[in-house]
Coordinates of C-alpha atoms and ligand atoms in Angstrom, one line a residue:
M1013 CA 53.5 -2.2 -10.1
S1014 CA 55.9 -1.6 -7.3
A1015 CA 55.9 -3.9 -4.2
A1016 CA 55.1 -0.9 -2.0
H1017 CA 52.0 -0.1 -4.0
A1018 CA 51.0 -3.8 -4.1
A1019 CA 51.1 -4.0 -0.3
A1020 CA 48.5 -1.2 -0.1
P1021 CA 46.1 -2.2 -2.9
R1022 CA 43.3 0.2 -2.5
P1023 CA 43.2 3.5 -0.7
A1024 CA 40.0 3.1 1.3
E1025 CA 38.9 5.9 3.7
P1026 CA 37.4 5.1 7.1
A1027 CA 33.8 6.4 7.6
P1028 CA 33.7 10.0 8.8
E1029 CA 33.1 10.2 12.5
P1030 CA 29.5 11.4 13.4
D1031 CA 29.7 15.2 13.7
G1032 CA 26.1 16.2 14.7
T1033 CA 25.5 18.1 11.4
S1034 CA 22.8 17.6 8.9
T1035 CA 25.2 17.6 5.9
G1036 CA 27.4 14.7 7.0
V1037 CA 26.7 11.1 6.4
W1038 CA 25.2 10.2 9.9
P1039 CA 21.8 11.1 11.4
T1040 CA 22.4 14.2 13.5
S1041 CA 21.8 12.4 16.8
V1042 CA 24.5 9.8 16.3
R1043 CA 27.5 9.9 18.6
R1044 CA 29.9 7.5 20.2
G1045 CA 29.1 6.6 23.8
D1046 CA 31.6 6.5 26.6
D1047 CA 32.7 3.0 25.7
G1048 CA 32.9 3.6 22.0
A1049 CA 29.6 2.1 20.8
L1050 CA 27.3 4.2 18.6
V1051 CA 24.3 5.8 20.2
V1052 CA 21.5 6.9 17.8
G1053 CA 18.4 8.8 19.0
G1054 CA 19.7 8.2 22.5
V1055 CA 19.7 4.4 22.0
D1056 CA 22.8 2.2 22.2
V1057 CA 23.1 0.2 19.0
R1058 CA 24.0 -2.9 21.1
D1059 CA 20.7 -2.7 22.8
L1060 CA 18.9 -2.4 19.5
A1061 CA 20.7 -5.5 18.2
V1062 CA 19.9 -7.5 21.3
E1063 CA 16.3 -6.5 21.4
H1064 CA 15.4 -6.4 17.7
G1065 CA 18.1 -8.4 15.9
T1066 CA 20.1 -7.4 12.8
P1067 CA 20.1 -6.4 10.1
A1068 CA 17.8 -3.5 10.9
Y1069 CA 17.2 0.0 9.5
V1070 CA 17.5 2.5 12.3
L1071 CA 15.7 5.7 11.7
D1072 CA 16.3 8.8 13.7
E1073 CA 12.9 10.4 14.0
A1074 CA 14.1 13.8 15.1
D1075 CA 16.5 13.9 12.3
L1076 CA 13.9 13.1 9.7
R1077 CA 11.4 15.6 11.2
G1078 CA 14.1 18.2 11.2
R1079 CA 14.9 17.7 7.5
A1080 CA 11.2 17.8 6.6
R1081 CA 10.7 21.0 8.7
A1082 CA 13.8 22.6 7.2
Y1083 CA 12.3 22.1 3.7
A1084 CA 8.9 23.4 4.7
R1085 CA 10.4 26.5 6.3
A1086 CA 12.9 27.2 3.6
F1087 CA 10.4 27.1 0.8
A1088 CA 7.8 29.1 2.8
A1089 CA 10.3 31.8 3.3
A1090 CA 11.9 31.9 -0.1
F1091 CA 8.5 31.8 -2.0
A1092 CA 6.6 34.2 0.3
P1093 CA 4.5 36.9 -1.3
E1094 CA 6.9 39.4 0.3
A1095 CA 9.6 37.8 -1.8
G1096 CA 7.5 38.5 -4.9
L1097 CA 6.4 34.9 -5.3
A1098 CA 3.2 33.0 -4.9
G1099 CA 4.0 30.4 -2.2
A1100 CA 5.3 26.9 -2.4
D1101 CA 4.4 23.3 -1.3
V1102 CA 6.9 20.6 -0.5
Y1103 CA 5.8 17.1 -1.3
Y1104 CA 7.7 14.3 0.4
A1105 CA 8.5 11.7 -2.3
G1106 CA 7.2 8.6 -0.6
K1107 CA 9.1 6.2 -3.0
A1108 CA 12.3 6.9 -1.0
F1109 CA 10.6 5.3 2.1
L1110 CA 7.0 5.4 3.2
S1111 CA 5.4 4.0 6.3
V1112 CA 2.3 5.2 8.1
A1113 CA 4.4 6.8 10.8
V1114 CA 6.7 8.6 8.4
A1115 CA 3.8 9.9 6.3
R1116 CA 2.2 11.2 9.5
W1117 CA 5.5 12.8 10.6
V1118 CA 6.1 14.7 7.4
H1119 CA 2.4 15.8 7.4
E1120 CA 2.8 17.1 10.9
E1121 CA 5.9 19.0 9.8
G1122 CA 4.0 20.8 7.1
L1123 CA 4.8 18.6 4.0
R1124 CA 2.5 17.0 1.5
V1125 CA 3.1 13.5 0.1
D1126 CA 4.0 12.5 -3.4
T1127 CA 3.0 8.9 -4.3
A1128 CA 3.8 6.9 -7.3
T1129 CA 1.5 3.9 -6.9
G1130 CA -1.7 2.8 -5.3
G1131 CA 0.4 1.2 -2.5
E1132 CA 2.0 4.5 -1.6
L1133 CA -1.3 6.3 -1.9
A1134 CA -2.9 3.8 0.5
V1135 CA -0.2 4.3 3.1
A1136 CA -0.4 8.1 2.9
L1137 CA -4.2 7.9 3.3
R1138 CA -3.9 5.5 6.2
A1139 CA -1.7 8.0 7.9
G1140 CA -4.4 10.6 7.7
V1141 CA -2.8 12.8 5.0
P1142 CA -5.7 14.6 3.4
G1143 CA -6.3 13.6 -0.2
A1144 CA -5.9 17.2 -1.3
H1145 CA -2.3 17.1 0.0
I1146 CA -1.3 14.0 -2.0
G1147 CA -0.1 13.8 -5.5
L1148 CA -0.1 10.7 -7.7
H1149 CA 2.6 10.0 -10.3
G1150 CA 3.3 7.0 -12.5
N1151 CA 4.1 6.4 -16.1
N1152 CA 1.7 3.4 -16.3
K1153 CA -1.0 4.0 -13.7
S1154 CA -3.7 1.4 -13.5
A1155 CA -7.4 2.3 -13.7
E1156 CA -7.7 1.2 -10.1
E1157 CA -4.9 3.6 -9.0
I1158 CA -6.5 6.5 -10.9
V1159 CA -10.0 5.7 -9.5
A1160 CA -8.5 5.6 -5.9
A1161 CA -6.9 9.0 -6.5
L1162 CA -10.1 10.5 -7.8
E1163 CA -12.3 9.0 -5.0
H1164 CA -10.0 10.3 -2.3
G1165 CA -9.8 13.7 -3.8
V1166 CA -6.1 13.6 -4.5
G1167 CA -4.8 17.1 -5.2
R1168 CA -3.1 16.3 -8.5
I1169 CA -2.7 13.4 -10.8
V1170 CA 0.5 13.9 -12.9
V1171 CA -0.3 12.6 -16.3
D1172 CA 2.6 11.0 -18.1
S1173 CA 1.2 10.2 -21.6
L1174 CA -1.4 11.3 -24.1
A1175 CA -3.3 8.1 -23.6
E1176 CA -3.5 8.8 -19.9
V1177 CA -5.2 12.2 -20.5
D1178 CA -8.1 10.2 -22.1
V1179 CA -8.3 7.6 -19.3
V1180 CA -8.3 10.1 -16.5
A1181 CA -10.9 12.3 -18.2
R1182 CA -13.2 9.2 -18.8
L1183 CA -12.8 7.9 -15.2
A1184 CA -13.5 11.4 -13.8
A1185 CA -16.5 11.9 -16.1
E1186 CA -18.0 8.5 -15.0
R1187 CA -17.9 9.7 -11.4
G1188 CA -19.1 13.2 -12.1
L1189 CA -15.8 14.6 -11.0
R1190 CA -13.3 17.1 -12.4
A1191 CA -9.8 15.7 -12.1
P1192 CA -6.9 18.1 -11.2
V1193 CA -4.0 17.2 -13.4
M1194 CA -0.5 18.3 -14.1
V1195 CA 1.5 17.4 -17.2
R1196 CA 4.9 15.7 -16.7
V1197 CA 7.2 17.5 -19.1
T1198 CA 10.6 16.2 -20.1
T1199 CA 12.8 19.2 -20.6
G1200 CA 15.8 17.6 -22.2
V1201 CA 18.0 18.3 -19.1
H1202 CA 20.2 15.3 -18.4
A1203 CA 21.1 15.1 -14.7
G1204 CA 21.6 12.7 -12.0
G1205 CA 23.9 10.3 -10.2
H1206 CA 23.4 7.4 -12.6
E1207 CA 21.9 6.7 -16.0
F1208 CA 19.1 4.7 -14.4
I1209 CA 18.0 7.7 -12.2
A1210 CA 18.2 10.5 -14.8
T1211 CA 14.7 11.2 -16.0
A1212 CA 14.3 14.2 -18.2
H1213 CA 16.4 13.4 -21.3
E1214 CA 14.6 12.3 -24.4
D1215 CA 15.4 8.6 -24.6
Q1216 CA 13.6 7.3 -21.5
K1217 CA 10.1 6.4 -20.5
F1218 CA 8.9 9.3 -18.4
G1219 CA 6.8 12.3 -19.3
L1220 CA 5.9 14.2 -22.4
S1221 CA 8.7 15.8 -24.5
L1222 CA 8.8 19.6 -24.6
T1223 CA 10.9 19.7 -27.8
S1224 CA 8.8 17.2 -29.8
G1225 CA 5.6 19.1 -28.9
A1226 CA 4.0 16.2 -27.0
A1227 CA 3.8 18.2 -23.8
R1228 CA 2.0 21.0 -25.6
K1229 CA -0.4 18.5 -27.2
A1230 CA -1.3 17.1 -23.8
V1231 CA -1.9 20.6 -22.5
D1232 CA -4.2 21.4 -25.4
E1233 CA -6.1 18.1 -25.0
I1234 CA -6.6 18.8 -21.3
L1235 CA -7.8 22.3 -21.8
A1236 CA -10.4 20.9 -24.2
R1237 CA -11.7 18.4 -21.6
P1238 CA -14.3 19.7 -19.2
D1239 CA -13.6 16.8 -16.8
L1240 CA -10.0 17.9 -16.4
E1241 CA -8.6 20.9 -14.5
L1242 CA -5.1 21.8 -15.7
V1243 CA -3.2 22.7 -12.5
G1244 CA 0.2 23.1 -14.1
L1245 CA 3.4 21.6 -15.5
H1246 CA 5.7 19.2 -13.8
S1247 CA 9.4 18.5 -14.3
H1248 CA 11.6 16.0 -12.5
I1249 CA 15.1 15.8 -13.9
G1250 CA 16.8 13.0 -12.0
S1251 CA 18.1 12.0 -8.6
Q1252 CA 21.2 12.4 -6.4
I1253 CA 22.0 15.7 -8.0
M1254 CA 24.4 18.0 -6.2
D1255 CA 24.6 20.9 -8.7
L1256 CA 21.5 23.0 -8.8
A1257 CA 22.1 24.4 -12.3
G1258 CA 20.1 21.6 -14.0
F1259 CA 17.0 22.5 -12.0
E1260 CA 17.3 26.1 -13.1
V1261 CA 17.5 25.2 -16.8
A1262 CA 14.5 22.9 -16.4
A1263 CA 12.5 25.6 -14.5
R1264 CA 13.1 28.0 -17.3
A1265 CA 11.9 25.5 -19.9
V1266 CA 8.7 24.8 -18.0
L1267 CA 8.0 28.4 -17.3
G1268 CA 8.6 29.1 -21.0
L1269 CA 5.9 26.6 -22.0
R1270 CA 3.5 28.0 -19.4
A1271 CA 4.0 31.5 -20.9
Q1272 CA 3.5 30.2 -24.4
V1273 CA 0.3 28.4 -23.5
A1274 CA -1.0 31.6 -21.8
A1275 CA -0.1 33.6 -24.9
D1276 CA -1.9 31.2 -27.2
T1277 CA -4.9 30.2 -25.1
G1278 CA -5.3 32.9 -22.4
Y1279 CA -5.0 30.2 -19.7
L1280 CA -2.1 30.8 -17.3
M1281 CA -1.5 27.6 -15.3
P1282 CA -1.5 28.4 -11.6
E1283 CA 1.3 26.0 -10.6
I1284 CA 4.6 24.3 -11.6
D1285 CA 6.3 21.4 -9.9
L1286 CA 10.1 21.2 -10.2
G1287 CA 10.4 17.6 -8.9
G1288 CA 12.9 16.3 -6.4
G1289 CA 16.4 14.8 -6.7
Y1290 CA 18.6 16.8 -4.3
G1291 CA 21.7 14.8 -3.5
I1292 CA 23.0 13.7 -0.1
A1293 CA 26.5 12.6 1.2
Y1294 CA 26.9 8.8 1.3
T1295 CA 30.7 8.8 2.1
G1296 CA 33.3 11.2 3.2
A1297 CA 34.3 11.6 -0.4
D1298 CA 31.0 13.2 -1.5
S1299 CA 30.7 16.9 -1.8
T1300 CA 28.6 18.8 0.6
P1301 CA 25.0 18.5 -0.5
P1302 CA 22.8 21.6 -1.1
T1303 CA 20.8 22.6 2.0
P1304 CA 17.1 23.2 1.8
E1305 CA 17.8 26.9 2.1
E1306 CA 20.1 26.8 -0.9
V1307 CA 17.7 24.8 -3.0
A1308 CA 14.8 27.1 -2.2
A1309 CA 16.8 30.2 -2.8
A1310 CA 18.1 29.0 -6.2
L1311 CA 14.6 27.9 -7.4
A1312 CA 12.9 31.1 -6.1
G1313 CA 15.5 33.2 -7.9
V1314 CA 15.1 31.5 -11.2
V1315 CA 11.3 31.5 -11.0
R1316 CA 11.3 35.2 -10.2
R1317 CA 13.7 36.1 -13.0
A1318 CA 12.2 33.9 -15.6
C1319 CA 8.7 35.1 -15.0
A1320 CA 9.8 38.7 -15.1
E1321 CA 11.5 38.1 -18.4
L1322 CA 8.5 36.2 -19.8
G1323 CA 6.1 38.9 -18.5
T1324 CA 3.9 36.3 -16.7
A1325 CA 2.6 36.3 -13.2
V1326 CA 4.6 33.9 -10.9
P1327 CA 3.1 30.5 -10.3
R1328 CA 2.8 28.6 -7.0
V1329 CA 5.7 26.2 -7.0
S1330 CA 6.1 22.7 -5.6
V1331 CA 9.0 20.3 -5.2
E1332 CA 9.3 16.6 -4.3
P1333 CA 12.4 15.8 -2.3
G1334 CA 12.6 12.2 -1.1
R1335 CA 16.2 11.1 -0.6
S1336 CA 17.3 14.3 1.0
I1337 CA 14.7 14.0 3.7
V1338 CA 14.9 10.4 4.7
G1339 CA 18.2 9.2 3.3
P1340 CA 20.6 10.6 5.9
S1341 CA 18.1 9.9 8.7
A1342 CA 18.7 6.2 8.8
L1343 CA 21.6 3.7 9.1
T1344 CA 21.6 0.0 8.7
L1345 CA 22.9 -2.1 11.5
Y1346 CA 24.4 -5.4 10.6
T1347 CA 26.3 -8.1 12.5
V1348 CA 29.6 -9.3 11.1
G1349 CA 29.9 -13.0 10.3
T1350 CA 32.7 -14.4 8.2
V1351 CA 35.9 -12.3 7.7
K1352 CA 38.2 -13.4 4.9
D1353 CA 41.5 -12.1 3.8
V1354 CA 41.9 -12.3 0.0
Q1355 CA 45.0 -12.0 -2.1
L1356 CA 44.6 -9.7 -5.1
D1357 CA 46.0 -10.1 -8.5
D1358 CA 48.4 -7.2 -7.9
G1359 CA 49.8 -8.8 -4.8
G1360 CA 47.8 -6.7 -2.4
R1361 CA 45.2 -7.9 0.0
R1362 CA 41.6 -7.2 0.7
T1363 CA 39.6 -8.1 3.8
Y1364 CA 36.1 -9.4 2.9
V1365 CA 33.7 -8.7 5.8
S1366 CA 30.4 -10.6 5.4
V1367 CA 27.4 -9.2 7.1
D1368 CA 24.0 -10.8 7.8
G1369 CA 22.1 -8.8 5.0
G1370 CA 23.3 -7.5 1.7
M1371 CA 21.7 -6.8 -1.7
S1372 CA 18.3 -7.8 -0.4
D1373 CA 18.2 -4.8 2.0
N1374 CA 20.4 -2.4 -0.1
I1375 CA 20.3 -3.0 -3.9
R1376 CA 21.9 0.3 -4.7
P1377 CA 25.5 -0.7 -4.9
A1378 CA 24.6 -3.5 -7.3
L1379 CA 22.2 -1.5 -9.3
Y1380 CA 23.9 1.9 -9.5
E1381 CA 27.4 1.2 -8.3
A1382 CA 26.5 3.4 -5.3
D1383 CA 29.2 4.0 -2.8
Y1384 CA 28.6 3.6 1.0
T1385 CA 30.8 3.6 4.0
A1386 CA 30.8 1.7 7.2
T1387 CA 32.1 1.7 10.7
I1388 CA 32.3 -0.8 13.6
A1389 CA 29.3 0.3 15.7
S1390 CA 29.7 -1.8 18.8
R1391 CA 33.2 -0.6 19.8
T1392 CA 36.2 1.4 18.8
S1393 CA 39.5 -0.2 17.9
A1394 CA 43.1 0.9 17.9
A1395 CA 44.0 -1.8 15.4
E1396 CA 45.7 -0.8 12.1
P1397 CA 43.2 0.0 9.3
V1398 CA 42.9 -2.5 6.5
A1399 CA 41.4 -2.2 3.1
A1400 CA 38.0 -3.9 3.5
R1401 CA 35.0 -4.7 1.4
V1402 CA 31.7 -5.3 3.1
V1403 CA 29.6 -7.9 1.4
G1404 CA 26.3 -9.6 2.0
K1405 CA 25.1 -13.2 2.4
H1406 CA 23.6 -13.6 -1.0
C1407 CA 24.7 -16.0 -3.8
E1408 CA 26.2 -13.4 -6.0
S1409 CA 29.7 -11.9 -6.1
G1410 CA 28.0 -8.5 -6.9
D1411 CA 26.4 -8.6 -3.5
I1412 CA 28.4 -5.7 -2.2
V1413 CA 27.3 -3.4 0.6
V1414 CA 30.5 -1.2 0.8
R1415 CA 33.0 -1.5 -2.1
G1416 CA 35.9 0.0 -0.2
V1417 CA 36.3 1.2 3.3
A1418 CA 39.1 1.2 5.9
L1419 CA 38.2 -0.9 8.9
P1420 CA 40.3 -1.9 11.9
A1421 CA 42.3 -5.1 11.2
D1422 CA 40.7 -6.8 14.2
V1423 CA 37.1 -6.6 12.7
A1424 CA 35.6 -9.9 13.7
A1425 CA 32.5 -12.0 13.8
G1426 CA 30.0 -10.6 16.2
D1427 CA 31.0 -7.0 15.7
L1428 CA 28.1 -4.7 14.8
L1429 CA 28.6 -2.7 11.6
A1430 CA 26.7 0.5 10.8
V1431 CA 26.3 1.7 7.3
P1432 CA 25.0 5.3 7.2
A1433 CA 22.7 7.1 4.7
T1434 CA 20.5 4.0 4.0
G1435 CA 17.1 5.7 4.7
A1436 CA 16.2 6.3 1.1
Y1437 CA 15.7 3.5 -1.4
G1438 CA 16.9 0.9 1.0
R1439 CA 13.9 -0.6 2.6
S1440 CA 11.7 0.7 -0.2
M1441 CA 13.7 -1.3 -2.8
A1442 CA 14.4 -4.3 -0.5
S1443 CA 13.7 -7.8 -1.9
N1444 CA 13.3 -11.3 -0.6
Y1445 CA 16.2 -12.6 -2.8
N1446 CA 17.3 -16.0 -1.6
L1447 CA 14.2 -16.0 0.5
V1448 CA 15.7 -13.6 3.0
P1449 CA 13.1 -11.9 5.2
R1450 CA 13.3 -8.1 5.0
P1451 CA 14.7 -6.2 8.0
P1452 CA 12.5 -4.1 10.3
V1453 CA 12.5 -0.3 10.4
L1454 CA 13.1 0.9 13.9
A1455 CA 12.5 4.5 14.8
V1456 CA 14.6 5.9 17.7
R1457 CA 14.0 9.1 19.6
D1458 CA 14.9 10.4 23.0
G1459 CA 16.2 6.9 24.1
A1460 CA 13.0 5.1 23.0
V1461 CA 12.6 2.6 20.2
R1462 CA 9.5 2.1 18.1
V1463 CA 9.0 -0.5 15.4
L1464 CA 7.7 1.2 12.3
V1465 CA 7.8 -1.8 10.1
R1466 CA 8.3 -5.2 11.8
R1467 CA 10.9 -7.7 10.6
E1468 CA 9.5 -10.2 8.1
T1469 CA 9.5 -13.8 9.3
L1470 CA 10.0 -17.1 7.4
E1471 CA 6.3 -17.6 8.3
D1472 CA 5.5 -14.5 6.3
L1473 CA 7.3 -15.8 3.3
L1474 CA 5.8 -19.3 3.6
A1475 CA 2.4 -17.8 3.9
L1476 CA 2.6 -16.5 0.4
D1477 CA 3.6 -19.9 -1.0
Q1478 CA 0.5 -21.8 -1.9
G1479 CA 2.2 -25.1 -2.1
Ligands
LLP2669 N1 9.6 13.1 -7.9 C1 9.6 12.2 -8.9 C2 8.6 12.4 -10.1 C3 10.5 11.2 -9.0 O1 10.5 10.3 -9.9 C4 11.4 11.1 -7.9 C5 12.3 10.0 -7.8 C6 11.3 12.0 -6.8 C7 10.4 13.0 -6.9 C8 12.2 11.9 -5.6 O2 13.6 12.0 -6.0 P1 14.7 12.1 -4.8 O3 14.5 13.5 -4.1 O4 14.4 11.0 -3.8 O5 16.0 12.0 -5.4 N2 16.0 4.3 -6.7 C9 16.9 5.4 -7.1 C10 16.3 6.7 -7.1 C11 15.1 6.7 -8.1 C12 14.4 8.0 -8.0 C13 13.1 7.9 -8.7 N3 12.3 9.1 -8.7 C14 18.1 5.4 -6.1 O6 18.1 4.6 -5.2 O7 19.0 6.2 -6.3

C-alpha cells in the first residue's frame, strides 16, 4: 500500500448538513443557529443537554406528525374509490418506537396502530387509540395477549401459525366473541437491509408459507370456525427496503391466494395488508428513500392491475410503516468524552471518539452492521476533517455508534455530538447493558421541550434488584 494511501486510511464522509427536507437524514426542523449549534424543533441542543443531560433521544414532533399525515393522505388519495380502489388504512408499526404521546399523535393524524406484544397494545390503549384501530401481531402470542386483544375489541389479530388458529378460536368462544383474524402469509420474497430483518423467505420463523400450502390450510381452518372472522391476508417482507419491486411481487402472490380461495369457497376476503418496511436514509451515502406518495402509487397500481387480471373485486388495503415514520424524526444527542488517536495496521490513523452512550441506546450497528453518521452539534469548526469512529462506553470493542465519519480534528471532550435517524429501533431496542440507565425521549416543538419518556435512574435499576 502506498504511503499516500496509508496517510488517509478510510474515506469517511462528513454528515450531510441539515437541508429541511423529509428525505434527508435530519428531522426537517433541524438547522444550524447563528453561532453554529444545532437547533431542533426550535430548541438549541445545548439547552437540551444542560436541562436534560445526555445521551438523549430528541424527537421532532412536527416532523413525526408530518410523516404520519403524509402516509395517511397519500394512501387515502391513491386508494380512493375514484381511483378504482376500496380504500386504505395505514397502521403505524409501534415496534419502531411507541410511547403514549406518539400513539396519540399518529392517531390524531389519521393512522391506526400495529402492535406486536401486550406491552405495545397497552401503550396504544392508554393513548386512547380505539381497539378497532389496533392490530396485534406476534409469532408466539401468549394467551394473555390474545385475551387482551379480544377484550379490547382489537380490529385484527394476525395469526402466525396453525396452532394459533385453534387458540384464538377457543379464547374467543369462551368469551362469546367472534375474533377478527388475518393470516400472515410468507410469499417467498426475500427483501430487506439485513438477513435478520428479512421476513418472507421460507427459512425463518414468521408466518405461514404460501408455497407449502400452510397459508391455505390456515385459511380453510379459519373459515370452518364460527368463532373466527377471516378479515384477510397479511404479508410483511422485511425492513429498510428501498426498492418497491418486492412489495409488488408479494402483493400479487397474496392477491392470487385471495382469488383462489374465492374461487374454491365463494368467500372473497375483504382486506389485505402489505406490511411495512420502507427504507430511510441513515447517511449521505444512502439512496433517496421512497416517499409515501411513491409507495402508495406503486401499491395501488399493482393491486388494481392484479385484481383486474384475476377478475376479483379490489380489497381494502392496509400497510404498516414504522421506521419511515419515526426513524428520521429523531436524533441522539451525546457528549464526547475520551478522544484517542489510533495507529492502524496500514500505517493510517483513526480518531476514536467516545460518547456517553453506545450499544445500550443503539444496538443497530452491532446487530446489523448499520451505518450512521454524526456531526458536532454544539458548534461548527474550521479544523481539518479526520477519519473518526464514534464509539460508546460499553465493555465491547463492537460497541460502535458510527463506524466511519469525517469529524473536525479538534473534536474534543465536552462537545455535543448528534447522530441522526435514530428514532426507529433505537429506544425501542435499548438495553441496560453494563447497568447503564436508558436515555430519555424528549419531544421538541416550536421551541418547547416535553419529556415523553424520562431518563432511567440508577434507583430504577436498583429497584428491580431484589437483593
Ligand atoms: N409490520 C410487521 C409485521 C413487522 O414485522 C414490521 C417490522 C413492521 C410492520 C414495520 O417495519 P418498518 O416499517 O419499521 O421497517 N429492528 C430492526 C427492524 C425489525 C423490523 C421488524 N418488523 C431494525 O432495527 O432494523
